[in-house]
Coordinates of C-alpha atoms and ligand atoms in Angstrom, one line a residue:
X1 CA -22.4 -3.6 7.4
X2 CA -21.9 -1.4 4.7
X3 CA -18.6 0.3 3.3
X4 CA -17.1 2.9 1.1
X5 CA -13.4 3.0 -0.7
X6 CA -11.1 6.3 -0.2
X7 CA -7.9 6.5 -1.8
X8 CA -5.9 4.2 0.8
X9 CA -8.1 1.9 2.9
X10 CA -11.7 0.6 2.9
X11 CA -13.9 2.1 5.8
X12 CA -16.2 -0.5 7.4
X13 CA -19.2 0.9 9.0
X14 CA -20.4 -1.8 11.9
X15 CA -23.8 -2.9 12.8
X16 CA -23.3 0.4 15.6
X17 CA -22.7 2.9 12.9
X18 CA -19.2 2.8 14.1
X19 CA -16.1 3.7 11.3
X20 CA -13.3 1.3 11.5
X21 CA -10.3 1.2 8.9
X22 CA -9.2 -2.2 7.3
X23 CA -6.7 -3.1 5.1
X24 CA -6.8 -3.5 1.6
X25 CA -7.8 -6.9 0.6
X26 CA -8.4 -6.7 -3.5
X27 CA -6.9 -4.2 -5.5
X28 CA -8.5 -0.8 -7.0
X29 CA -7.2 -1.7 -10.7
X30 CA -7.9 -5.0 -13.4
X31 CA -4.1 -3.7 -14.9
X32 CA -1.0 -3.7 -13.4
X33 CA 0.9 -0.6 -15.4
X34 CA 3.0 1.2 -13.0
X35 CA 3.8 1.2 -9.2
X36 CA 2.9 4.2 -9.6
X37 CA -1.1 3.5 -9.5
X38 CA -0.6 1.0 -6.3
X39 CA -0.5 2.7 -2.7
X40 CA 1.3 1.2 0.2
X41 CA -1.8 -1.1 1.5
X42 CA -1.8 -2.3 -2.2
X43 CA 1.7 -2.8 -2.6
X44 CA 1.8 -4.6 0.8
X45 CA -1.1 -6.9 0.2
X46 CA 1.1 -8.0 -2.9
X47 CA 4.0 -8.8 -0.9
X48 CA 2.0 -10.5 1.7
X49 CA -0.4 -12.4 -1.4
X50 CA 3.4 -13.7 -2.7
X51 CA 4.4 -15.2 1.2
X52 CA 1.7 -17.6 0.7
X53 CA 2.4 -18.0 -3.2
X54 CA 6.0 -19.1 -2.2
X55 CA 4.7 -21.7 0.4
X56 CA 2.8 -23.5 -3.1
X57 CA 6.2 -23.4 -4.5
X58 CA 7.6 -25.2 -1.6
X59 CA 5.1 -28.0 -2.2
X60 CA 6.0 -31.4 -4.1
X61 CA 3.2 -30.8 -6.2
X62 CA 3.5 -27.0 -6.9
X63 CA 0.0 -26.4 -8.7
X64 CA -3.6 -24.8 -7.6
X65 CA -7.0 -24.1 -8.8
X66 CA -6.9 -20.3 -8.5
X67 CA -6.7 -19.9 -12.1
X68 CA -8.4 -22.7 -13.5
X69 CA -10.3 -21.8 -16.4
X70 CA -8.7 -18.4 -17.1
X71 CA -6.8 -17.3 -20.4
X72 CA -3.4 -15.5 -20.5
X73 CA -1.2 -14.1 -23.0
X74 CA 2.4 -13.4 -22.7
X75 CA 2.7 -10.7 -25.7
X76 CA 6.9 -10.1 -25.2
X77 CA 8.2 -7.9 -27.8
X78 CA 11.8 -7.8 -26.2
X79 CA 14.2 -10.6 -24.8
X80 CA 13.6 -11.5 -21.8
X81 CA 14.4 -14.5 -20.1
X82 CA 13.6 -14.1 -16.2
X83 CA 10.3 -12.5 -16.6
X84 CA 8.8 -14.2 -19.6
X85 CA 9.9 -17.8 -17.5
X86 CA 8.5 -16.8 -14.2
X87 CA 4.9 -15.4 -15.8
X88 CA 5.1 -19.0 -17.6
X89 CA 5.9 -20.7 -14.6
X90 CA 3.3 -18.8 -12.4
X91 CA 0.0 -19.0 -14.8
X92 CA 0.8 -22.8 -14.7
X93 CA 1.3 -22.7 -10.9
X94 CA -2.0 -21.1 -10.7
X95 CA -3.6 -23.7 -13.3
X96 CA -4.2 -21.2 -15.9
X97 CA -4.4 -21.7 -19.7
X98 CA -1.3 -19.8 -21.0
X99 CA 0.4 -18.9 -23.9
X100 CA 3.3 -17.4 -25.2
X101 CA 3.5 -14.9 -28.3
X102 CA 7.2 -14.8 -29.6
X103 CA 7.0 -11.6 -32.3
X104 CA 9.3 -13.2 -34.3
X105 CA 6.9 -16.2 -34.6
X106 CA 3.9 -14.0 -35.1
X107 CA 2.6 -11.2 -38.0
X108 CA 3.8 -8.9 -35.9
X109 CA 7.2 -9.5 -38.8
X110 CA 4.8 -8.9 -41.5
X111 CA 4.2 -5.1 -39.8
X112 CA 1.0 -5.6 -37.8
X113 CA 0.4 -2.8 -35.4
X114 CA 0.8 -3.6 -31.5
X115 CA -3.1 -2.5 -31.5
X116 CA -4.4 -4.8 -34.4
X117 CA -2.3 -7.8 -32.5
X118 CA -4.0 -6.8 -29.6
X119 CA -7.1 -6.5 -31.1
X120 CA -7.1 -9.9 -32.7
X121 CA -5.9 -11.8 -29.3
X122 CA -8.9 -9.6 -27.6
X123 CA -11.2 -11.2 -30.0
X124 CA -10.1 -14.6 -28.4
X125 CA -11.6 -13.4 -25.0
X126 CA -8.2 -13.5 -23.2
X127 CA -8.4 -12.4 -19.0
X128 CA -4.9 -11.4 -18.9
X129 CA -2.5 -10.3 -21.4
X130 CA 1.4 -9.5 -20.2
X131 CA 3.0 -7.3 -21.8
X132 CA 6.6 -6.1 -22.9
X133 CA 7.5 -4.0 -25.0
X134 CA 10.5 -1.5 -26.6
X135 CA 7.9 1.7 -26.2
X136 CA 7.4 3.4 -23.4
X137 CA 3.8 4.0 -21.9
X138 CA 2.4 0.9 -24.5
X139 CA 1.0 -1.4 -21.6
X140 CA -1.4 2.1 -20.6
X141 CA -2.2 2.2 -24.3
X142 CA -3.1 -1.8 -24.8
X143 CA -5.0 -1.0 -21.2
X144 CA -6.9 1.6 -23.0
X145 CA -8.4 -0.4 -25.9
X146 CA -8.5 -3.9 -23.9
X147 CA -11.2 -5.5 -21.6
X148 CA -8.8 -8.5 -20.7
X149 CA -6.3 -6.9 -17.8
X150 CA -2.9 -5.8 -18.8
X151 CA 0.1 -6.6 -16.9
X152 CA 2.7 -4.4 -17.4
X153 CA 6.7 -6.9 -18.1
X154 CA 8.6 -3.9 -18.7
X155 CA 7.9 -1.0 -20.9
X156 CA 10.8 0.6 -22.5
X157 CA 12.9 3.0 -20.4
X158 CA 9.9 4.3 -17.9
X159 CA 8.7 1.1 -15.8
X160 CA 9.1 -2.7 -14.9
X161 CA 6.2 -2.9 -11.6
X162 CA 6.9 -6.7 -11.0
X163 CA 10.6 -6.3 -10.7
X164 CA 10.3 -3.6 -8.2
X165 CA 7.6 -5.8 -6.6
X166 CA 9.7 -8.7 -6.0
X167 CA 12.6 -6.4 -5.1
X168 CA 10.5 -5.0 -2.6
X169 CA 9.7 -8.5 -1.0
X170 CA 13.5 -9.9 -1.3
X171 CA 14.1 -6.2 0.7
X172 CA 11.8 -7.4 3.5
X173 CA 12.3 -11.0 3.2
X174 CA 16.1 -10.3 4.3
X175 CA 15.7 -7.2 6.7
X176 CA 12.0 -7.2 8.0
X177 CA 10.9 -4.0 6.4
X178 CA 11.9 -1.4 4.2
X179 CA 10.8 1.5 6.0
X180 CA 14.1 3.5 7.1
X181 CA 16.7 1.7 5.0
X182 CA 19.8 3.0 3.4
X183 CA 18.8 1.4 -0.4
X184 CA 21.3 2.4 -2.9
X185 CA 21.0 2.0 -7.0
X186 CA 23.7 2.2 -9.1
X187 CA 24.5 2.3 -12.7
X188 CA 23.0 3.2 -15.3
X189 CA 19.6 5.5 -14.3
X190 CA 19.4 7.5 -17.3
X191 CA 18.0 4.2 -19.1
X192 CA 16.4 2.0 -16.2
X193 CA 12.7 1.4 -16.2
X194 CA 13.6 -0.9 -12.5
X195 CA 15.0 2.0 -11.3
X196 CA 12.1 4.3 -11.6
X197 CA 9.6 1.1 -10.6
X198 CA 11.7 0.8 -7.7
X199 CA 11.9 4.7 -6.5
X200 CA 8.4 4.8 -6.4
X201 CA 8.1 1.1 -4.9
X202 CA 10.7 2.1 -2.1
X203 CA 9.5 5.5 -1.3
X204 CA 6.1 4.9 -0.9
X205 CA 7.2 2.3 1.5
X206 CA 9.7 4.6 3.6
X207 CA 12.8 3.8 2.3
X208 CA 15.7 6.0 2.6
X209 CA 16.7 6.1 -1.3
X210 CA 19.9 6.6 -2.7
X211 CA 21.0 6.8 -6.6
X212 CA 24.4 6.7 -7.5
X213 CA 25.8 6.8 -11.7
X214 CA 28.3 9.0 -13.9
X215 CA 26.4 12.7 -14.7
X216 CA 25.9 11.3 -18.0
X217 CA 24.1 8.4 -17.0
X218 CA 21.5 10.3 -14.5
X219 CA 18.8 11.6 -15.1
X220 CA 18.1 15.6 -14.8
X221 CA 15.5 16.2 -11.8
X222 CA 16.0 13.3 -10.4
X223 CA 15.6 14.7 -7.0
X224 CA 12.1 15.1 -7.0
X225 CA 11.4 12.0 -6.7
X226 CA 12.5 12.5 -2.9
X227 CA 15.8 10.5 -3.5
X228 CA 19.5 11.7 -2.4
X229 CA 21.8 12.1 -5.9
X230 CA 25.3 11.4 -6.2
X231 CA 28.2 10.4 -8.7
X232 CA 30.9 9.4 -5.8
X233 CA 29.8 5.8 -5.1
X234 CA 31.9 6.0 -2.2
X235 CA 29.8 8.5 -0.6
X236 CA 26.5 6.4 -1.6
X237 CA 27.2 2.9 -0.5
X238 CA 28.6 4.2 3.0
X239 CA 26.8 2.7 5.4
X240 CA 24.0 1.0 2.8
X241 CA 21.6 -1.7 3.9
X242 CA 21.0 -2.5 0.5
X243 CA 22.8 -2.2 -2.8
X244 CA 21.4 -2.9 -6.3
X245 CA 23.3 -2.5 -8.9
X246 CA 22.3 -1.8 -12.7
X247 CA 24.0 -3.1 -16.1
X248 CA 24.5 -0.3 -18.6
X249 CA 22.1 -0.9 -21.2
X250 CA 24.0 -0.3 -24.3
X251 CA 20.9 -1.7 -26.9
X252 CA 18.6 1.4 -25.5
X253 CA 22.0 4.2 -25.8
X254 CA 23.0 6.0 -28.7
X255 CA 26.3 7.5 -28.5
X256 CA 28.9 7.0 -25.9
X257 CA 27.9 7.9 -22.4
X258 CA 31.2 6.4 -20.6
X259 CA 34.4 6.2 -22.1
X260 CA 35.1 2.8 -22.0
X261 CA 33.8 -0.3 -19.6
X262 CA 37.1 -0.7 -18.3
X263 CA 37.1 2.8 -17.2
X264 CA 33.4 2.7 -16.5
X265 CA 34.3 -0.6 -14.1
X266 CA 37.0 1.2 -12.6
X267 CA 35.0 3.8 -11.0
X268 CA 31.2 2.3 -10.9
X269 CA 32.0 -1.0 -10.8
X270 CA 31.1 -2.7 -6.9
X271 CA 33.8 -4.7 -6.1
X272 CA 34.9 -7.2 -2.8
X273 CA 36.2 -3.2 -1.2
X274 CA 33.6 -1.4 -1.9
X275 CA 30.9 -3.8 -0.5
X276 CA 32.9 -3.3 2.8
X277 CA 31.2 0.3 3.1
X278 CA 28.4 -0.9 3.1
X279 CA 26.8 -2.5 6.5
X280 CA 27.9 -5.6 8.0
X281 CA 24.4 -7.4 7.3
X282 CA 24.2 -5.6 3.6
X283 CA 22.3 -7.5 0.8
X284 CA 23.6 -7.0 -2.7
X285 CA 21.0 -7.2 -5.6
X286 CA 20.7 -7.1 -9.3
X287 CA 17.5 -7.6 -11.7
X288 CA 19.7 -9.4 -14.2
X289 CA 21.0 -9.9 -16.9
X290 CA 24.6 -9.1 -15.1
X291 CA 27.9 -7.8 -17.3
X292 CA 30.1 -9.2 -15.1
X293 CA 33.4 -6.8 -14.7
X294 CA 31.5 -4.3 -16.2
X295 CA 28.6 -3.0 -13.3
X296 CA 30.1 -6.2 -10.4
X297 CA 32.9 -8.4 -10.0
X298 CA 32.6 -11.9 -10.2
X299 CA 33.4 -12.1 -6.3
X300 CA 30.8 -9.7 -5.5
X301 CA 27.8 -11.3 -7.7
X302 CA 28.7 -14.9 -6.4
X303 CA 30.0 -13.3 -2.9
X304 CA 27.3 -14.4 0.1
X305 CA 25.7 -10.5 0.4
X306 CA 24.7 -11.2 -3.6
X307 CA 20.6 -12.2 -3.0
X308 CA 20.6 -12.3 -6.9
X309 CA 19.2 -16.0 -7.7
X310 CA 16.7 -15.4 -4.5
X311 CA 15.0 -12.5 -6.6
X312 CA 14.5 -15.0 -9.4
X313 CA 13.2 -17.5 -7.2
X314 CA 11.2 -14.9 -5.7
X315 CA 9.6 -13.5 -9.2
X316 CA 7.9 -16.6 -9.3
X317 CA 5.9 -15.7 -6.0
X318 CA 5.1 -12.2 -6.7
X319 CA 3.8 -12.8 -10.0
X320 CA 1.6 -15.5 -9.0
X321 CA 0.3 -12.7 -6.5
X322 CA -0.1 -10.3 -8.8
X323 CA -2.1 -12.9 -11.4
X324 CA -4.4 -13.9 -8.8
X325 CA -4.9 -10.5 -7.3
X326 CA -6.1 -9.6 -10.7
X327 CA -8.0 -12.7 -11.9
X328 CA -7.9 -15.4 -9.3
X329 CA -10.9 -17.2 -7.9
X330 CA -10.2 -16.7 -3.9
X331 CA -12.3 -19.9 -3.3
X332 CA -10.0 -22.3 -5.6
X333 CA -6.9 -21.8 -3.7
Ligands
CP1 N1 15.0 -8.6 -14.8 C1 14.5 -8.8 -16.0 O1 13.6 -8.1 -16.5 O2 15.1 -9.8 -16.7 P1 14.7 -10.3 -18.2 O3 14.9 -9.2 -19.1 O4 15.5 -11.5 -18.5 O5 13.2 -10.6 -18.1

């Protein structure tokens, strides 16, 4: 046999010069920087790769070989507590050899550069390096100078690929499939790299997307990016089969951009009433951290729509997926 790659699918030519078309089984990249750069057999191979990551996690003894003897950094240069855990927790489901850089425990205080960091831990033959980081577009930039593969954790305001990922596979986890669903995002989309990871994510997969915030918290244009606009949330979470909502991210604003979170809650928040616009079988989500009263009540976050804790629980999965799509030894698992 012999094949060639197009854009979407590998062709197979059989033994009778025949074409056929399978799906993806590797992916086209050694990075993981934006959703952008995955199509829809990658993205699903992803999501099917995690199903069988989440059965190791089901196991008493939650640990395989597919990493053994691989090296990866987790290079975090913002808080994070649910991402920065779950890459931990994966690399040592996957038996890799991880560590974590804090910045505040590295030179990085003393002014180094992200590129001379990354130069330096390149020196120490790393396979992986995940990255996160306050600036926009520095994963592609580390990418650029790096022969280790660079996972994109969340870049500034423009992307966070594994949250939309294992939004993506709570989506179908709950409904099936996300092609033809009502999603709707609310909140704060002027400052959201998961929303952007997650247009892309749910568009390329079929979804009907919805994005709902005050005019000064959304983003001019957004339209193009084949998603239905609105400021009434009313209007957007009629008849939703999903609903994820985003906190307003006051460490990236400057300026006021509502008047106050009382009046912001009063409006945007999703409350007990509100969720019963939405469809009988809706699934509420959130990437977390939450303000409670602020973006959700209380009732609503803890209420039995909220799928919150499952996308945690899920992160696990579809970063172990993404790790050993990137690096893993297939015959070690
Ligand atoms: N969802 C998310 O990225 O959470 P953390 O900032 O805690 O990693």
């Amino acid at each position: 046999m012999t094949g060639s790659e197009s854009a979407n699918r590998v062709t197979v030519l059989n033994d009778a010069n025949e074409t056929s078309i399978m799906p993806r089984t590797t992916l086209r990249s050694h990075h993981l920087l934006s959703i952008g750069d995955l199509d829809s057999d990658e993205i699903n191979l992803i999501l099917d790769t995690a199903e069988a990551m989440k059965e190791i996690g089901s196991r008493t003894i939650k640990k395989v070989p597919a990493l053994r003897g691989k090296t990866i950094v987790n290079l975090f240069y913002e808080p994070s507590t649910r991402t920065r855990t779950s890459f931990e927790i994966a690399e040592k489901r996957l038996s890799a050899d991880s560590l974590n850089i804090a910045v505040t425990g590295s030179s990085v205080v003393k002014g180094e550069t992200l590129f001379d960091t990354a130069r330096n831990l390149e020196a120490m033959a790393p396979d992986i390096i995940v990255l996160r980081h306050e600036a926009s577009g520095a994963p592609h930039q580390l990418a650029g100078i790096c022969r280790a593969g660079v996972i994109n954790a969340g870049d500034g305001m423009h992307e966070h690929p594994t949250q939309a990922l294992l939004d993506g596979f709570t989506i179908r986890a709950h409904k099936g499939r996300i092609e033809g669903l009502k999603v709707v995002i609310v909140g704060d989309l002027l400052h959201s790299r998961v929303l952007r990871s997650n247009i892309l994510l749910l568009r390329e997969l079929g979804a009907d997307v919805w994005v709902c915030g005050p005019p000064t918290l959304m983003p001019q244009g957004i339209e193009r990016f084949g998603v239905h606009a609105t400021t009434k949330l009313d209007e957007a979470t009629e008849g939703a089969d999903v609903i994820m909502m985003l906190r307003l991210q006051r460490e990236r604003m400057q300026g006021h951009f509502v008047p106050s979170l009382r009046e912001y809650f009063a409006v945007y928040g999703l409350t007990v009433e509100r969720v019963e616009r939405a469809k009988p079988d809706v699934i509420i989500m959130h990437p977390g951290p939450v303000n409670r009263g602020v973006e959700i009540a209380s009732e609503v976050a803890d209420g039995p729509y909220s799928v919150m804790l499952e996308q945690v629980a899920n992160g696990v999965a579809v970063r172990m997926a993404v790790l050993y799509l990137l690096a893993g030894n297939p015959d070690e698992m």
